[in-house]
Coordinates of N, CA, C and O in Angstrom, one line a residue:
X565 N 0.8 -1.2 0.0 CA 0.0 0.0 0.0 C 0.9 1.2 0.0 O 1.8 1.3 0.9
X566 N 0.8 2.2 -0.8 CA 1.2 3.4 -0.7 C 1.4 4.5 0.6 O 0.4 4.9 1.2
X567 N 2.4 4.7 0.9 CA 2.3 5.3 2.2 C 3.0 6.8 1.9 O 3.2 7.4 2.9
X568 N 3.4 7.3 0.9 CA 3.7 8.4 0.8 C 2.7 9.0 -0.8 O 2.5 8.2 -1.7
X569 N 2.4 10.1 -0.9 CA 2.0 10.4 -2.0 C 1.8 11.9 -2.4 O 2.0 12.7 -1.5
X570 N 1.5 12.3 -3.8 CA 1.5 13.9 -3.7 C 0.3 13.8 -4.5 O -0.3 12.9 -5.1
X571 N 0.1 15.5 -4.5 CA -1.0 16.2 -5.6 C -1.4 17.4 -5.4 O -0.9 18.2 -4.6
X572 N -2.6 17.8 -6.4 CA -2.6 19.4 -6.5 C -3.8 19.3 -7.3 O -4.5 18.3 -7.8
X573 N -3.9 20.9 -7.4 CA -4.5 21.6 -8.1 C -4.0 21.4 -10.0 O -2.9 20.9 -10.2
X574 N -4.9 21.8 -11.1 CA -4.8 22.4 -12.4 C -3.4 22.9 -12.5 O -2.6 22.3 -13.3
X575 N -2.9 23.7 -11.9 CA -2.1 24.7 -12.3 C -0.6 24.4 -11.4 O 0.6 24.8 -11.6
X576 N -1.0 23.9 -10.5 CA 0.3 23.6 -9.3 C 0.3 24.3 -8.5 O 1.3 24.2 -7.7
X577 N -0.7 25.5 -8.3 CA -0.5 26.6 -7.3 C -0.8 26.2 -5.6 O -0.5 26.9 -4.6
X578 N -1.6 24.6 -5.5 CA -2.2 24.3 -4.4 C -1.3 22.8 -4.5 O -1.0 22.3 -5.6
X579 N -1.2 22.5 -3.9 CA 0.1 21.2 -3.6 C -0.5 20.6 -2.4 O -0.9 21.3 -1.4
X580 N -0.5 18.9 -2.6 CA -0.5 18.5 -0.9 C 0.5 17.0 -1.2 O 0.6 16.2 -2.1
X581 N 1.2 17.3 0.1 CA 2.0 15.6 0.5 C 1.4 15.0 1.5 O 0.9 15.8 2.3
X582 N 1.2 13.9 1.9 CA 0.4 12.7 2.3 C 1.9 12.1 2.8 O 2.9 11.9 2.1
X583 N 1.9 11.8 4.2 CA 2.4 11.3 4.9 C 2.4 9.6 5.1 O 3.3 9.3 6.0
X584 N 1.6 8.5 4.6 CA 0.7 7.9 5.3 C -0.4 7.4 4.5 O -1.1 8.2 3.9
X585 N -0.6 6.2 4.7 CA -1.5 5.3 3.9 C -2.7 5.9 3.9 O -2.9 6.1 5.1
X586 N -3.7 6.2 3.1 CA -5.0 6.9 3.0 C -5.6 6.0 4.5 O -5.2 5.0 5.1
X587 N -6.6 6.7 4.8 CA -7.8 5.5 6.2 C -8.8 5.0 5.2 O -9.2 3.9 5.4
X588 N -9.3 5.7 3.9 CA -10.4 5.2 3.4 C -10.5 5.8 2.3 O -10.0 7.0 2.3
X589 N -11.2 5.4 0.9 CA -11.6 6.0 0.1 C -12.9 5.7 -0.3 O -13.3 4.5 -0.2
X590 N -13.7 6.7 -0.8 CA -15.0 6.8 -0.9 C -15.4 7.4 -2.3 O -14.6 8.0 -2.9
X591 N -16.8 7.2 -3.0 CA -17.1 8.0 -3.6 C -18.9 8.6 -2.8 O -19.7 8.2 -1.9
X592 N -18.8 9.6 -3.7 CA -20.1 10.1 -3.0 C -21.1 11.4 -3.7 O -20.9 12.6 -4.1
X593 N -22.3 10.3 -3.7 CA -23.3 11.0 -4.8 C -23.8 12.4 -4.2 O -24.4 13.2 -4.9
X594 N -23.6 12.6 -3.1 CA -25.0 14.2 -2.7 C -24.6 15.3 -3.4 O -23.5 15.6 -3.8
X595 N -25.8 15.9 -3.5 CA -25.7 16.5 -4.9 C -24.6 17.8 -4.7 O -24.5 18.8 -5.4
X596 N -23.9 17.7 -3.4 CA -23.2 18.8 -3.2 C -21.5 18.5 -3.6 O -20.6 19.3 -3.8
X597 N -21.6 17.1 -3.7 CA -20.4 16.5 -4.2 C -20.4 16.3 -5.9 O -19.4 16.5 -6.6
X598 N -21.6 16.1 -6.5 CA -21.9 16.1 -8.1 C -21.4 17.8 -8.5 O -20.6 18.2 -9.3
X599 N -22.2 18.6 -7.4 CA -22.0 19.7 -8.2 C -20.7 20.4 -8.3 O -20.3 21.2 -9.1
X600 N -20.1 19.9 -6.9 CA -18.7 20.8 -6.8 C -17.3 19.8 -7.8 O -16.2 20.2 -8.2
X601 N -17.9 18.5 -7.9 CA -17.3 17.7 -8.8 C -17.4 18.1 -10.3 O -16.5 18.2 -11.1
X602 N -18.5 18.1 -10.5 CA -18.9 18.3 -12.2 C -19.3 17.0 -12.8 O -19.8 16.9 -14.0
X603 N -19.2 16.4 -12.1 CA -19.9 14.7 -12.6 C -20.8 14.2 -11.7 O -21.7 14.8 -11.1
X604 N -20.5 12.7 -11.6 CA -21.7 12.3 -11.5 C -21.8 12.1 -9.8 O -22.9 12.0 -9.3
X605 N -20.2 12.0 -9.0 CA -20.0 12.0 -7.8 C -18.7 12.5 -7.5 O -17.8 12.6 -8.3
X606 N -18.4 12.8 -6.0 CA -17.6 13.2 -5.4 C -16.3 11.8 -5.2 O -16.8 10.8 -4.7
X607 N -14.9 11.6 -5.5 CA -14.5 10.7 -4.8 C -13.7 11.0 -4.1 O -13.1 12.1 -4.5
X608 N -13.2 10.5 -2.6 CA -12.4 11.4 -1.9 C -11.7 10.1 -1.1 O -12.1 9.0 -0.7
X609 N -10.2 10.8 -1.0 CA -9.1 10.1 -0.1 C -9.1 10.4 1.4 O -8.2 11.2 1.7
X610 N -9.7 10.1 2.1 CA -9.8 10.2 3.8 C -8.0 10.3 4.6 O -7.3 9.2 4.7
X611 N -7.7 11.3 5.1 CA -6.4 11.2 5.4 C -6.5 11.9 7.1 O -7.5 12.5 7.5
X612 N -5.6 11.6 7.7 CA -5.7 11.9 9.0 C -5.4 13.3 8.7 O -5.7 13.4 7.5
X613 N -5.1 14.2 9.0 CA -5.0 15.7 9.2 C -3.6 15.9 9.2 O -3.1 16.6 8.4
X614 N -2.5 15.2 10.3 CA -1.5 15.0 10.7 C -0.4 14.7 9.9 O 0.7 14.9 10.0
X615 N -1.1 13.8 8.6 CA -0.5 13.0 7.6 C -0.4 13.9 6.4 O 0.5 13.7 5.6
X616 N -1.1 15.0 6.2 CA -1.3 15.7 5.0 C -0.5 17.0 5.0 O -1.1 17.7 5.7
X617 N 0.5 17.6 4.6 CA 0.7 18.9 4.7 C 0.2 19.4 3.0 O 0.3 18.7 2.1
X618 N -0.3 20.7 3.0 CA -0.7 21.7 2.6 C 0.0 22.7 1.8 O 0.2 23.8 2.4
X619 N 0.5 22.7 0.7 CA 0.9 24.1 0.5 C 0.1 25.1 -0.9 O -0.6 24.8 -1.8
X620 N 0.5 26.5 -0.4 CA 0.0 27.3 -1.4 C -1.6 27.7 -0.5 O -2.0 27.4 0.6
X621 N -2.1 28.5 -1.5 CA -3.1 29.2 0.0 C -4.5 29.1 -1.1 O -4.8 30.0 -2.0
X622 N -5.3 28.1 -0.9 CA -6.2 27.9 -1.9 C -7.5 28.8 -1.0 O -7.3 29.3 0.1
X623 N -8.8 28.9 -1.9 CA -9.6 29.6 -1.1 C -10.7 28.6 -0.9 O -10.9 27.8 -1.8
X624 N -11.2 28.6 0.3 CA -12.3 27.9 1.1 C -14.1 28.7 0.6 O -14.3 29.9 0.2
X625 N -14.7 27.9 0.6 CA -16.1 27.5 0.3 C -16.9 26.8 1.4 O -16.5 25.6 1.4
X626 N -17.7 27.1 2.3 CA -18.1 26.4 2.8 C -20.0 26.4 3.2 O -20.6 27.4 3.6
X627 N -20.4 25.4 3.1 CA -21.8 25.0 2.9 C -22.2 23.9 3.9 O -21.4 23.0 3.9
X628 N -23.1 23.6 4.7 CA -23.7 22.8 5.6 C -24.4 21.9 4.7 O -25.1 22.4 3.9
X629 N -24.2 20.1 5.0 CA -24.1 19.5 4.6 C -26.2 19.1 5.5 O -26.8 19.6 6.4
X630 N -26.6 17.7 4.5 CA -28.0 17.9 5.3 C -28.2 17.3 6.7 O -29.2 17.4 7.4
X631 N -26.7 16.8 7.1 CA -26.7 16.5 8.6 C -26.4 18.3 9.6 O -26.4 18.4 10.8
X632 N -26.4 19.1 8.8 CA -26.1 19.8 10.0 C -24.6 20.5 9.9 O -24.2 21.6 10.2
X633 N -23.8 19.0 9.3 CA -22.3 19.4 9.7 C -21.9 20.7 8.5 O -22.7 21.1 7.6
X634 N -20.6 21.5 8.8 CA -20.3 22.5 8.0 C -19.3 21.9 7.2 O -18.3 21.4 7.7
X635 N -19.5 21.8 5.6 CA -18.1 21.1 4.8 C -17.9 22.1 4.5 O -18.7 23.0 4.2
X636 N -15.9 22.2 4.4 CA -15.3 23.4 3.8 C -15.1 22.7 2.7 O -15.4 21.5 2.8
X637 N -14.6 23.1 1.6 CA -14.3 22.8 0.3 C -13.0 23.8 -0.2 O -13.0 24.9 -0.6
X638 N -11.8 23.0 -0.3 CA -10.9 24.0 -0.9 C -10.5 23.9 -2.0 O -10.3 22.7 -2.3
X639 N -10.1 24.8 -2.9 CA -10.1 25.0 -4.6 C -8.8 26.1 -4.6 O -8.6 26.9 -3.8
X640 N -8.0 25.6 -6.0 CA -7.2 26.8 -6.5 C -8.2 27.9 -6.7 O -9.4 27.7 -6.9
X641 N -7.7 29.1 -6.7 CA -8.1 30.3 -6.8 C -7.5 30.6 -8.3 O -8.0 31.6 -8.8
X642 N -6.7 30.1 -9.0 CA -6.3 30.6 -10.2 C -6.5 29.6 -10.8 O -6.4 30.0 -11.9
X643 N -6.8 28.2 -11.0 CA -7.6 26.9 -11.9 C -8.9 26.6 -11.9 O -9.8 26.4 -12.7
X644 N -8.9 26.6 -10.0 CA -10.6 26.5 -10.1 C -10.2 25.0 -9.7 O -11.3 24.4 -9.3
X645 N -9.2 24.3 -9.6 CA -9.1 22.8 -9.4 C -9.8 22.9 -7.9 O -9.8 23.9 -7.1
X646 N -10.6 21.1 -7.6 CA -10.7 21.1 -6.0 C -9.9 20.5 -5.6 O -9.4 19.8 -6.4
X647 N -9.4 20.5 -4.1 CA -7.7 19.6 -3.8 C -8.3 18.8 -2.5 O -8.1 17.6 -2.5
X648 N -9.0 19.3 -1.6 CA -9.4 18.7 -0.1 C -10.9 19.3 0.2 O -11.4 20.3 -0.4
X649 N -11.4 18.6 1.1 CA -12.7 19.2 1.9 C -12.3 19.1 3.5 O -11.2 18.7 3.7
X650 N -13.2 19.5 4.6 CA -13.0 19.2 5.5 C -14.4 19.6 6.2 O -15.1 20.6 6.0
X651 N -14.5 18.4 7.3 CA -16.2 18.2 7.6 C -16.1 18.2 9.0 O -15.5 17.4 9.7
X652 N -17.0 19.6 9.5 CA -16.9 19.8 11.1 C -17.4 18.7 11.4 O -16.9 18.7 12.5
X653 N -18.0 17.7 11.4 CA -19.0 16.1 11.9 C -17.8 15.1 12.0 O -17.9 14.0 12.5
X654 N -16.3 15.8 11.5 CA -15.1 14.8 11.0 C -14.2 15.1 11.8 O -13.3 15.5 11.1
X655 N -13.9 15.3 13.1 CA -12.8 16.2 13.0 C -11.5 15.5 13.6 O -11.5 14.6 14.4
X656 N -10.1 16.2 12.8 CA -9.1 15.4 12.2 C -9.0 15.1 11.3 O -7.9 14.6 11.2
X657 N -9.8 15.0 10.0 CA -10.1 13.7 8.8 C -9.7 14.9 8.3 O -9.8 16.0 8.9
X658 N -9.2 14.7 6.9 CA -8.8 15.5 5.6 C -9.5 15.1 4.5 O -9.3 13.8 4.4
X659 N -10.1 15.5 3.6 CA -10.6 14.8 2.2 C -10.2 15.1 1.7 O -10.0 16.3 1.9
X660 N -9.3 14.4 0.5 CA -8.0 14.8 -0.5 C -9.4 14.7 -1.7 O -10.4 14.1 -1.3
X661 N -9.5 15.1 -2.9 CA -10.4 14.8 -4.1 C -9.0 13.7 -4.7 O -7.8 14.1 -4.8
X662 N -9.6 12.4 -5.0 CA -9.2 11.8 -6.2 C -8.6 12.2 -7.5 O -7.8 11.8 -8.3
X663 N -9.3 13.1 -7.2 CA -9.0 13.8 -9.4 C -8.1 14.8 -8.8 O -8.3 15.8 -9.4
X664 N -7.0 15.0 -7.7 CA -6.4 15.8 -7.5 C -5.0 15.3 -7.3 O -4.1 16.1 -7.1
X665 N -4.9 13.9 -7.5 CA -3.7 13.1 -6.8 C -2.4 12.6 -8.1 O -2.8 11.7 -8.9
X666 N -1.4 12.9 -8.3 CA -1.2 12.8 -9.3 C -0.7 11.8 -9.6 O 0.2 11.8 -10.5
X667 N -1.0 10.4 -8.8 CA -1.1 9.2 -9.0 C -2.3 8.7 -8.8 O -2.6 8.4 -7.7
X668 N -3.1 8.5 -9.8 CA -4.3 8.8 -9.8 C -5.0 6.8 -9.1 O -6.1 6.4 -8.7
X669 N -3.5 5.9 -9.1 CA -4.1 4.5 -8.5 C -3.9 4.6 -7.5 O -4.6 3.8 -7.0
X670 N -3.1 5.5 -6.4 CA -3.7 5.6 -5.0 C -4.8 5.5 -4.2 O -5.1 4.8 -3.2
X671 N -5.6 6.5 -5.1 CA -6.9 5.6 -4.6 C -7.5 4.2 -5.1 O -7.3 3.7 -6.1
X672 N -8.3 3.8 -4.0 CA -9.3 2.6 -4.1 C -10.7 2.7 -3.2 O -10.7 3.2 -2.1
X673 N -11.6 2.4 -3.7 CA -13.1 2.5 -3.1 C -13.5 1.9 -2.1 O -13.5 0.7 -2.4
X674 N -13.7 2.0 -1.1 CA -14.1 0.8 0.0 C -15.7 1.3 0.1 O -16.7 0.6 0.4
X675 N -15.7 2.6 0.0 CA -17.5 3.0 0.4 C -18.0 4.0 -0.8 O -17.5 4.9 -1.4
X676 N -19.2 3.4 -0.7 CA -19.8 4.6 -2.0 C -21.1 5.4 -0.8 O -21.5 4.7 0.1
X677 N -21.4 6.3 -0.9 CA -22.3 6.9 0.2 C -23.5 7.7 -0.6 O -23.0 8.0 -1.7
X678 N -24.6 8.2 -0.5 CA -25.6 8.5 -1.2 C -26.3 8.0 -2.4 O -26.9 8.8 -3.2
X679 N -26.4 6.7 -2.7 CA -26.6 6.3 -3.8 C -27.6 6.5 -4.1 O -28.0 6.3 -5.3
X680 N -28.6 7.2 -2.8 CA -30.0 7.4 -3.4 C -30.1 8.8 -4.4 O -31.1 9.3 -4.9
X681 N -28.9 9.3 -4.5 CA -28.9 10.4 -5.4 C -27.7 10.4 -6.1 O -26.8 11.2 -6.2
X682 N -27.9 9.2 -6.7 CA -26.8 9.0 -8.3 C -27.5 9.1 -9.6 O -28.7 9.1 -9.8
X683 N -27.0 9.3 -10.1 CA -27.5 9.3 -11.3 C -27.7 8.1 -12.2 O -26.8 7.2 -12.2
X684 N -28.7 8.0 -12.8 CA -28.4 6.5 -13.8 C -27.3 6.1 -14.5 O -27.0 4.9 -14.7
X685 N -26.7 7.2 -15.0 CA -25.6 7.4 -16.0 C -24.1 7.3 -15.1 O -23.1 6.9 -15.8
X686 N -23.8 7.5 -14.1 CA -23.1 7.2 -12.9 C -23.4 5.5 -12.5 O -24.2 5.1 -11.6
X687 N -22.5 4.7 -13.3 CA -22.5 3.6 -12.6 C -21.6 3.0 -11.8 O -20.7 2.4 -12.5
X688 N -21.4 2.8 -10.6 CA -20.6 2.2 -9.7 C -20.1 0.4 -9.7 O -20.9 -0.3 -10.2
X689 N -19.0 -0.1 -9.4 CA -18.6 -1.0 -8.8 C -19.7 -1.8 -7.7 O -19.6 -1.6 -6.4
X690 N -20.6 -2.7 -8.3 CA -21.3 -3.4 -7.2 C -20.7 -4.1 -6.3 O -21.5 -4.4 -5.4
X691 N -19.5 -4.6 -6.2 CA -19.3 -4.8 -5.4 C -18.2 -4.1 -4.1 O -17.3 -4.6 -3.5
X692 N -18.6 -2.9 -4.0 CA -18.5 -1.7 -3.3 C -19.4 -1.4 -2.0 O -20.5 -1.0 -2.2
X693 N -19.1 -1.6 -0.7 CA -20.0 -1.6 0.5 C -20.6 -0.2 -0.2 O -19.9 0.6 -0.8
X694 N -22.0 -0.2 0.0 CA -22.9 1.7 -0.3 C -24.1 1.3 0.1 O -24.8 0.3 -0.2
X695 N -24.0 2.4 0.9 CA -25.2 3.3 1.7 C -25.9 4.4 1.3 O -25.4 5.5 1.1
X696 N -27.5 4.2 1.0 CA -28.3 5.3 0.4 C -28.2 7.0 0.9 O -28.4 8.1 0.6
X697 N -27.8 6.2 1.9 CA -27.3 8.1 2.7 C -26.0 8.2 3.5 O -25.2 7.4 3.2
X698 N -25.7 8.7 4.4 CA -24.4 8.8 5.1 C -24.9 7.8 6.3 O -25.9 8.2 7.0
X699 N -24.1 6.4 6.7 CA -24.3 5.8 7.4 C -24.3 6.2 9.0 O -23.5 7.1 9.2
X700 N -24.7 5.8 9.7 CA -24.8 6.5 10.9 C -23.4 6.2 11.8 O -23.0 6.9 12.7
X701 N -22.8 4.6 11.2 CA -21.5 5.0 11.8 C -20.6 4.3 10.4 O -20.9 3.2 10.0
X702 N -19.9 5.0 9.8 CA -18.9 4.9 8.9 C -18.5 3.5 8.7 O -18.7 2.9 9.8
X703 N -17.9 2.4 7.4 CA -17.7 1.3 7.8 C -15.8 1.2 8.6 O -15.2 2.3 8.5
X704 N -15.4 0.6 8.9 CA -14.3 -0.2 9.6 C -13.5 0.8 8.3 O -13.7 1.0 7.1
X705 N -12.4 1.2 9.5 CA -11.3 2.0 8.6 C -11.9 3.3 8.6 O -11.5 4.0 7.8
X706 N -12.7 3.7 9.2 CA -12.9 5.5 8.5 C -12.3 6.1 10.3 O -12.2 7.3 10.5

């Protein structure tokens, strides 16, 4: 398993290194992850906080998710690329975006979450643990 990795933004202006084997990877239909994705869902690399350093100064977006919780969302300011989220209901966890990693087989799926708002045209890996909405406790590894 990969225990070191990098990635970024479009342009390279937002950079992150990964200390440390991902805890989880997910994809995820709510329509807040479709839309800030551009497709059909969100996929995201779950990293401890501790494990990820940061560089470059991207700008934050942030929107309450339908639990309540506050997701930040951070993006280049000069590509528009997304690089991480981070979910007050999470705290510690880092969401790296998939489409940000410049080893794009680092990730792997273990959870798909919202499936009740996928699209038809969005077809997943059936044999992928998923949950119609965000499970009430995460599976093993998050």
């Amino acid at each position: 398993m990969t225990t070191e990795f990098t990635g970024g933004c479009l342009c390279g202006a937002v950079t992150y290194k990964a200390s440390a084997a991902p805890q989880l990877g997910g994809h995820c239909h709510c329509i807040d992850c479709r839309k800030s994705s551009g497709t059909g869902h969100g996929s995201h690399v779950v990293m401890k906080d501790d494990d990820v350093t940061i560089e470059g100064e991207p700008v934050k977006f942030d929107k309450p998710a339908d639990s309540g919780n506050i997701v930040s969302r951070f993006f280049c300011a000069t590509c528009g690329g997304p690089v991480y989220s981070l979910n007050s209901g999470m705290l510690g966890m880092t969401f790296l975006r998939a489409s940000s990693l410049d080893d794009p087989e680092v990730f792997t799926a273990n959870v798909i979450v919202y499936t009740k708002d996928a699209p038809s045209w969005d077809v997943m890996d059936p044999e992928v643990q998923s949950f119609e909405g965000m499970p009430p406790q995460m599976p093993e590894g998050m």
